[in-house]
Short mmCIF file of C-alpha atoms in Angstrom, two decimals:
data_model
loop_
_atom_site.label_atom_id
_atom_site.label_comp_id
_atom_site.label_asym_id
_atom_site.label_seq_id
_atom_site.Cartn_x
_atom_site.Cartn_y
_atom_site.Cartn_z
CA MET A 1 -2.11 136.23 -55.17
CA LYS A 2 0.31 136.42 -52.25
CA VAL A 3 0.12 139.67 -50.28
CA VAL A 4 3.44 141.42 -49.85
CA ASN A 5 4.43 144.70 -48.26
CA LEU A 6 7.23 146.36 -50.19
CA THR A 7 7.41 149.52 -48.07
CA ASP A 8 11.09 150.42 -47.58
CA HIS A 9 12.15 148.21 -50.50
CA PHE A 10 13.69 148.94 -53.86
CA LEU A 11 12.07 147.92 -57.10
CA ILE A 12 14.75 147.28 -59.71
CA ALA A 13 13.51 147.51 -63.29
CA MET A 14 14.32 144.37 -65.23
CA PRO A 15 16.32 144.84 -68.46
CA ALA A 16 13.21 144.08 -70.58
CA MET A 17 11.20 146.92 -69.00
CA ALA A 18 9.85 148.83 -72.01
CA ASP A 19 7.84 151.53 -70.22
CA PRO A 20 9.81 154.76 -70.88
CA TYR A 21 8.96 156.09 -67.43
CA PHE A 22 10.48 153.09 -65.68
CA ALA A 23 13.12 151.56 -67.99
CA LYS A 24 16.44 151.20 -66.14
CA THR A 25 15.06 152.72 -62.96
CA LEU A 26 15.47 152.09 -59.28
CA VAL A 27 12.33 152.93 -57.33
CA TYR A 28 12.23 153.37 -53.57
CA ILE A 29 8.83 152.25 -52.26
CA CYS A 30 7.65 154.71 -49.61
CA GLU A 31 4.27 153.14 -48.94
CA HIS A 32 2.64 149.87 -49.98
CA ASN A 33 -0.66 148.65 -48.61
CA GLU A 34 -4.01 147.22 -49.70
CA ARG A 35 -4.85 150.46 -51.57
CA GLY A 36 -1.71 150.42 -53.72
CA ALA A 37 1.77 151.84 -53.59
CA LEU A 38 3.75 155.08 -53.79
CA GLY A 39 7.42 155.25 -54.72
CA ILE A 40 10.14 157.65 -55.84
CA ILE A 41 12.52 156.94 -58.72
CA VAL A 42 15.95 157.58 -57.20
CA ASN A 43 18.25 157.29 -60.21
CA ARG A 44 16.84 159.62 -62.86
CA PRO A 45 18.12 163.20 -62.42
CA ILE A 46 16.50 165.92 -64.50
CA ASP A 47 18.05 169.05 -65.94
CA ILE A 48 17.67 171.20 -62.83
CA ASN A 49 19.70 171.50 -59.64
CA LEU A 50 18.61 172.56 -56.16
CA ALA A 51 19.90 176.11 -56.61
CA SER A 52 17.62 176.56 -59.63
CA LEU A 53 14.68 174.91 -57.90
CA PHE A 54 15.04 177.10 -54.81
CA GLU A 55 15.19 180.17 -57.05
CA LYS A 56 12.01 179.10 -58.91
CA ILE A 57 10.08 178.60 -55.66
CA ASP A 58 11.50 181.80 -54.14
CA LEU A 59 13.37 180.21 -51.24
CA PRO A 60 16.88 181.19 -50.16
CA LEU A 61 19.52 178.47 -50.26
CA LYS A 62 22.00 179.77 -47.69
CA ALA A 63 23.26 176.40 -46.46
CA GLY A 64 26.29 175.09 -48.33
CA GLY A 65 26.72 171.85 -50.21
CA PHE A 66 23.27 171.63 -51.77
CA SER A 67 23.37 174.00 -54.76
CA GLU A 68 24.59 171.51 -57.36
CA MET A 69 22.56 168.54 -56.12
CA PRO A 70 20.27 167.34 -58.90
CA VAL A 71 16.50 167.25 -58.75
CA TYR A 72 15.07 163.89 -59.81
CA PHE A 73 12.18 162.69 -61.92
CA GLY A 74 10.35 160.86 -59.15
CA GLY A 75 7.70 159.37 -61.38
CA PRO A 76 4.90 160.29 -63.77
CA VAL A 77 2.30 161.30 -61.12
CA GLN A 78 2.02 164.96 -60.01
CA THR A 79 5.19 166.04 -61.81
CA ASP A 80 4.49 169.66 -60.86
CA ARG A 81 4.84 168.84 -57.17
CA GLY A 82 8.00 168.36 -55.12
CA PHE A 83 8.75 165.45 -52.83
CA VAL A 84 11.74 165.21 -50.51
CA LEU A 85 13.14 161.88 -49.36
CA HIS A 86 15.21 162.60 -46.28
CA SER A 87 16.99 161.24 -43.26
CA PRO A 88 16.32 161.69 -40.40
CA VAL A 89 12.51 161.62 -40.44
CA GLY A 90 12.13 164.91 -38.52
CA GLY A 91 8.88 166.68 -37.68
CA TRP A 92 7.79 168.38 -40.90
CA GLN A 93 4.20 169.36 -41.64
CA SER A 94 3.47 166.70 -44.23
CA THR A 95 5.77 163.74 -43.71
CA LEU A 96 5.20 160.08 -44.34
CA ALA A 97 7.53 158.20 -41.97
CA ILE A 98 8.70 155.24 -44.04
CA ASN A 99 10.83 153.69 -41.34
CA GLY A 100 12.59 155.01 -38.25
CA ASN A 101 15.20 156.82 -40.35
CA ILE A 102 13.66 157.91 -43.67
CA GLY A 103 10.72 160.16 -44.39
CA LEU A 104 9.01 161.52 -47.49
CA THR A 105 7.84 165.12 -47.14
CA SER A 106 5.75 167.14 -49.55
CA SER A 107 5.47 170.34 -47.50
CA ARG A 108 7.60 173.42 -48.10
CA ASP A 109 8.94 173.56 -44.52
CA VAL A 110 11.50 170.81 -45.16
CA LEU A 111 12.97 172.82 -48.06
CA GLN A 112 13.04 175.96 -45.90
CA SER A 113 15.05 174.05 -43.30
CA VAL A 114 17.45 172.74 -45.95
CA GLY A 115 17.94 176.27 -47.29
CA ASP A 116 18.34 177.95 -43.90
CA GLU A 117 19.99 175.32 -41.70
CA GLY A 118 21.24 172.61 -44.04
CA GLN A 119 18.98 170.06 -42.33
CA PRO A 120 18.09 167.36 -43.01
CA ARG A 121 21.50 166.74 -44.51
CA GLU A 122 20.62 163.57 -46.42
CA ILE A 123 18.02 164.49 -49.03
CA LEU A 124 16.80 163.54 -52.47
CA VAL A 125 14.40 166.02 -54.07
CA SER A 126 12.07 164.83 -56.81
CA LEU A 127 9.33 166.21 -58.97
CA GLY A 128 6.54 163.68 -59.19
CA TYR A 129 6.17 160.19 -57.84
CA ALA A 130 5.34 156.70 -59.04
CA GLY A 131 1.98 155.25 -58.07
CA TRP A 132 0.40 151.82 -58.39
CA ALA A 133 -3.20 150.71 -57.91
CA ALA A 134 -4.11 147.93 -55.49
CA GLY A 135 -2.48 144.67 -56.62
CA GLN A 136 -0.62 146.28 -59.52
CA ILE A 137 2.92 145.84 -58.14
CA GLU A 138 2.16 142.24 -57.21
CA TYR A 139 0.96 141.59 -60.76
CA GLU A 140 4.02 143.30 -62.28
CA LEU A 141 6.28 141.16 -60.10
CA THR A 142 4.60 138.00 -61.47
CA GLN A 143 5.29 139.34 -64.97
CA ASN A 144 9.02 139.69 -64.18
CA ALA A 145 8.96 143.46 -64.63
CA TRP A 146 10.78 144.11 -61.34
CA LEU A 147 13.14 142.63 -58.82
CA SER A 148 12.65 143.67 -55.20
CA VAL A 149 15.12 143.94 -52.37
CA PRO A 150 15.07 145.63 -48.95
CA ALA A 151 16.31 149.19 -49.37
CA GLN A 152 19.65 150.48 -48.14
CA PRO A 153 19.74 154.21 -47.31
CA ASP A 154 23.41 154.46 -48.38
CA ILE A 155 22.39 153.59 -51.93
CA ILE A 156 19.90 156.47 -52.02
CA PHE A 157 21.92 159.14 -50.25
CA ASN A 158 25.60 158.28 -50.75
CA LEU A 159 26.07 156.73 -54.18
CA PRO A 160 26.13 158.58 -57.49
CA CYS A 161 22.76 158.14 -59.20
CA GLU A 162 24.22 156.13 -62.09
CA GLU A 163 25.49 153.47 -59.63
CA ARG A 164 22.32 153.03 -57.57
CA ARG A 165 20.42 150.48 -59.67
CA ASP A 166 23.41 148.15 -60.03
CA ALA A 167 24.22 148.48 -56.31
CA ALA A 168 20.67 147.52 -55.36
CA ALA A 169 20.86 144.51 -57.69
CA ARG A 170 24.19 143.47 -56.16
CA ALA A 171 22.55 143.61 -52.70
CA LEU A 172 20.20 140.94 -54.07
CA GLY A 173 23.14 138.98 -55.49
CA VAL A 174 22.26 139.84 -59.10
CA ASP A 175 24.42 141.20 -61.90
CA LEU A 176 22.01 142.95 -64.27
CA THR A 177 24.36 142.52 -67.21
CA HIS A 178 23.82 138.74 -66.99
CA LEU A 179 20.02 138.84 -67.06
CA ALA A 180 18.15 137.93 -70.21
CA ASP A 181 15.61 140.33 -71.68
CA GLY A 182 12.88 137.69 -71.71
CA ALA A 183 11.52 135.51 -68.95
CA GLY A 184 9.95 132.10 -68.86
CA HIS A 185 7.22 130.70 -66.66
CA ALA A 186 6.99 127.12 -65.47
#
């Protein structure tokens, strides 16, 4: 099987994706290596906003413009834990630098900075993440479960969540409404 590195790529769920966790999702891959992969679903908001989250974790949210931002279902792994995709990368306690501009932080200090200073300004907060074992994404790609395309930060941070999956597909030159539910293999 061909080795690929999908770090800093989107996985676009194909229309036939039946898994309820991943149907119609856009996943941003934060890390992909020989041990597996970690990603955040970036288009599935849950029924909680940042103001409510900050209240639940007893942090003040003094900075403006964040209160009504949704929290996202990031994936089915560790759904009781928060993860913050953000730009710029910054110097937080527990940050995975994905590229020179985007980081994924799981430590509380990034949320304290958002609440106090409004920084980092570009954020997506999720509960949980998506994880794959070694070789699992590669196998799923051969089964036509996903399309992949290099990620574009504007899609994550500047588009409404309901437009993100289609925008990522368009970046690949694909209109998802014209894809068949089934796939063939030659």
